Short mmCIF file of C-alpha atoms in Angstrom, two decimals:
data_model
loop_
_atom_site.label_atom_id
_atom_site.label_comp_id
_atom_site.label_asym_id
_atom_site.label_seq_id
_atom_site.Cartn_x
_atom_site.Cartn_y
_atom_site.Cartn_z
CA GLY A 18 107.87 -12.45 17.84
CA ALA A 19 107.46 -8.89 16.50
CA MET A 20 108.30 -7.29 13.17
CA SER A 21 111.79 -5.87 13.08
CA GLY A 22 112.85 -2.55 11.50
CA VAL A 23 114.16 -2.38 7.98
CA LEU A 24 117.27 -4.52 7.56
CA THR A 25 120.05 -4.32 5.03
CA TRP A 26 121.43 -7.71 3.97
CA GLU A 27 124.49 -8.73 2.01
CA LEU A 28 124.08 -12.01 0.10
CA TRP A 29 126.74 -13.82 -1.88
CA ARG A 30 125.06 -16.06 -4.52
CA ARG A 31 127.10 -19.22 -5.13
CA GLY A 32 124.69 -22.09 -5.82
CA GLY A 33 125.43 -25.79 -5.30
CA ALA A 34 128.71 -27.48 -4.57
CA VAL A 35 129.94 -30.91 -3.64
CA ALA A 36 132.78 -32.19 -1.43
CA VAL A 37 134.25 -35.69 -1.44
CA LEU A 38 136.28 -37.59 1.06
CA PRO A 39 138.09 -40.41 -0.79
CA TYR A 40 138.32 -43.50 1.37
CA ALA A 41 140.07 -46.81 0.59
CA PRO A 42 138.34 -49.27 2.96
CA ARG A 43 140.69 -52.23 2.47
CA ALA A 44 143.78 -50.16 3.18
CA ASP A 45 141.88 -47.95 5.64
CA ARG A 46 143.36 -44.81 4.13
CA VAL A 47 141.88 -41.44 3.15
CA VAL A 48 142.98 -38.80 0.74
CA LEU A 49 143.19 -35.16 1.72
CA ILE A 50 144.38 -32.29 -0.44
CA GLU A 51 146.34 -29.15 0.26
CA GLN A 52 145.97 -25.94 -1.69
CA PHE A 53 146.44 -22.17 -1.30
CA ARG A 54 143.38 -20.27 -0.09
CA LEU A 55 143.48 -16.43 -0.29
CA PRO A 56 140.58 -16.02 2.21
CA ALA A 57 142.54 -18.03 4.76
CA LEU A 58 145.49 -15.63 4.28
CA ALA A 59 143.18 -12.63 4.73
CA ALA A 60 141.84 -14.25 7.94
CA GLY A 61 145.37 -14.46 9.29
CA VAL A 62 145.65 -18.27 9.22
CA ASN A 63 147.95 -20.58 7.22
CA PRO A 64 146.79 -20.13 3.64
CA VAL A 65 147.79 -23.63 2.59
CA MET A 66 144.75 -25.48 3.83
CA THR A 67 144.29 -29.21 4.29
CA GLU A 68 140.88 -30.06 2.87
CA ILE A 69 138.77 -32.65 1.10
CA VAL A 70 138.04 -32.50 -2.62
CA ALA A 71 135.37 -29.91 -3.46
CA GLY A 72 133.92 -27.88 -6.32
CA LEU A 73 130.88 -26.19 -7.78
CA GLY A 74 128.51 -28.11 -10.00
CA GLU A 75 127.99 -27.18 -13.62
CA PRO A 76 124.46 -26.03 -14.62
CA GLY A 77 122.22 -29.07 -14.81
CA GLU A 78 124.91 -31.48 -13.58
CA ALA A 79 123.86 -34.08 -11.04
CA GLN A 80 125.65 -33.97 -7.67
CA ASP A 81 127.16 -37.43 -8.03
CA VAL A 82 128.49 -36.50 -11.45
CA THR A 83 130.05 -33.35 -10.02
CA ALA A 84 131.54 -35.43 -7.19
CA ARG A 85 133.18 -37.88 -9.58
CA ARG A 86 134.41 -35.14 -11.91
CA GLU A 87 135.99 -33.10 -9.05
CA LEU A 88 137.56 -36.22 -7.57
CA ARG A 89 139.26 -37.04 -10.86
CA GLU A 90 140.37 -33.39 -11.49
CA GLU A 91 141.78 -32.79 -8.00
CA THR A 92 143.32 -36.22 -7.17
CA GLY A 93 143.51 -38.21 -10.36
CA LEU A 94 141.29 -40.84 -8.68
CA ALA A 95 138.23 -42.61 -9.92
CA CYS A 96 135.77 -44.00 -7.43
CA GLY A 97 133.33 -46.86 -7.04
CA ARG A 98 130.54 -46.27 -4.61
CA LEU A 99 129.53 -42.85 -3.33
CA GLU A 100 127.64 -42.35 -0.11
CA LEU A 101 125.97 -39.10 0.74
CA VAL A 102 127.14 -37.84 4.16
CA MET A 103 124.92 -34.73 4.35
CA GLU A 104 123.65 -31.65 2.53
CA THR A 105 124.08 -28.35 4.32
CA LEU A 106 124.61 -24.62 3.95
CA LEU A 107 128.18 -23.46 4.43
CA MET A 108 127.64 -19.82 5.48
CA GLN A 109 123.94 -19.38 6.12
CA GLY A 110 124.44 -15.83 7.40
CA GLY A 111 125.66 -14.44 4.09
CA CYS A 112 125.86 -16.99 1.31
CA ASP A 113 123.37 -19.29 -0.46
CA GLU A 114 125.98 -21.97 -1.26
CA SER A 115 124.72 -25.44 -0.34
CA ILE A 116 127.09 -28.36 -0.32
CA ALA A 117 126.56 -32.08 -0.65
CA ILE A 118 129.31 -34.01 1.18
CA TYR A 119 130.10 -37.51 -0.02
CA VAL A 120 132.49 -40.28 0.92
CA ALA A 121 133.86 -42.06 -2.14
CA GLU A 122 135.19 -45.62 -2.34
CA VAL A 123 138.64 -45.62 -3.88
CA THR A 124 141.22 -48.41 -4.09
CA ALA A 125 144.74 -48.43 -2.75
CA PRO A 126 147.47 -47.73 -3.45
CA VAL A 127 146.57 -44.08 -3.42
CA GLN A 128 149.43 -41.95 -4.73
CA ASN A 129 150.65 -38.66 -3.33
CA GLY A 130 151.37 -36.05 -5.97
CA THR A 131 150.21 -32.76 -7.49
CA PHE A 132 147.01 -32.54 -9.44
CA GLY A 133 144.42 -29.98 -10.64
CA LEU A 134 143.31 -28.47 -13.87
CA ALA A 135 145.90 -26.32 -15.65
CA ALA A 136 143.01 -24.32 -17.23
CA GLU A 137 141.95 -23.33 -13.71
CA GLU A 138 145.52 -22.70 -12.51
CA GLU A 139 145.02 -25.36 -9.81
CA ASN A 140 148.04 -26.65 -7.92
CA ILE A 141 146.62 -29.26 -5.58
CA ARG A 142 148.84 -31.46 -3.44
CA VAL A 143 147.41 -34.95 -2.61
CA LYS A 144 148.11 -36.47 0.78
CA ALA A 145 147.16 -40.05 1.38
CA MET A 146 147.19 -41.16 5.02
CA PRO A 147 145.88 -43.74 7.42
CA ALA A 148 142.25 -43.06 8.32
CA PRO A 149 142.96 -42.99 12.11
CA GLU A 150 145.59 -40.28 11.58
CA ALA A 151 143.22 -38.18 9.45
CA ILE A 152 140.37 -38.63 11.95
CA ALA A 153 142.61 -37.54 14.80
CA ALA A 154 143.39 -34.35 12.89
CA ALA A 155 139.73 -33.64 11.99
CA THR A 156 139.14 -30.81 14.42
CA SER A 157 142.40 -29.08 13.65
CA LEU A 158 141.93 -28.73 9.88
CA GLY A 159 140.51 -25.25 10.12
CA ASN A 160 137.65 -25.91 7.64
CA ALA A 161 134.18 -27.16 8.46
CA THR A 162 133.69 -29.36 5.35
CA GLY A 163 136.72 -31.52 6.03
CA THR A 164 135.97 -31.68 9.75
CA LEU A 165 132.37 -32.82 9.14
CA ALA A 166 133.44 -35.47 6.62
CA LEU A 167 136.13 -36.93 8.86
CA LEU A 168 133.94 -36.96 11.97
CA TRP A 169 131.25 -38.74 9.94
CA LEU A 170 133.91 -41.24 8.83
CA ALA A 171 134.89 -41.83 12.47
CA ALA A 172 131.27 -42.77 13.22
CA ASN A 173 130.79 -44.91 10.06
CA ARG A 174 134.24 -46.34 9.31
CA ASP A 175 133.57 -49.85 10.70
CA ARG A 176 130.41 -50.13 8.60
CA LEU A 177 132.17 -48.96 5.41
CA ARG A 178 135.06 -51.32 5.97
CA ARG A 179 132.60 -54.23 6.40
CA ASP A 180 130.27 -53.26 3.54
CA TRP A 181 132.81 -51.95 1.04
CA ALA A 182 135.79 -54.23 1.65
#
């Protein structure tokens, strides 16, 4: 309740991002991706992280457009409906990056493979799996974005299967 002394802050300016959990409701399958992450290596954890699709928006680009673009670039998939899961800050203690997390309706069969933009030196491995298996692994992914999306799917999966199938 009182004024503090002078503080020194470090702020990493990143802007807006989106993340997308591809979900095939008829097949009840999700798509996760694996890619190398240098910060994970620096933190002493496995640097090949299992994640959901994500990327930064281009200046002036709508979030849903970014979501569809990133989905295509990182998995080769197009989607039907998009549902906003949440918007949140990722590291409110040091970074201004906000993220809009979506679930995207995709159709099966979803193919495993390697995707990503050559111009960005991306080497992204796609892993399609049954939704129950992915949900069971949600809290062991090691990244908040994927965990949040999968826990949301656990709570909303029956509704999506009914409404989207």
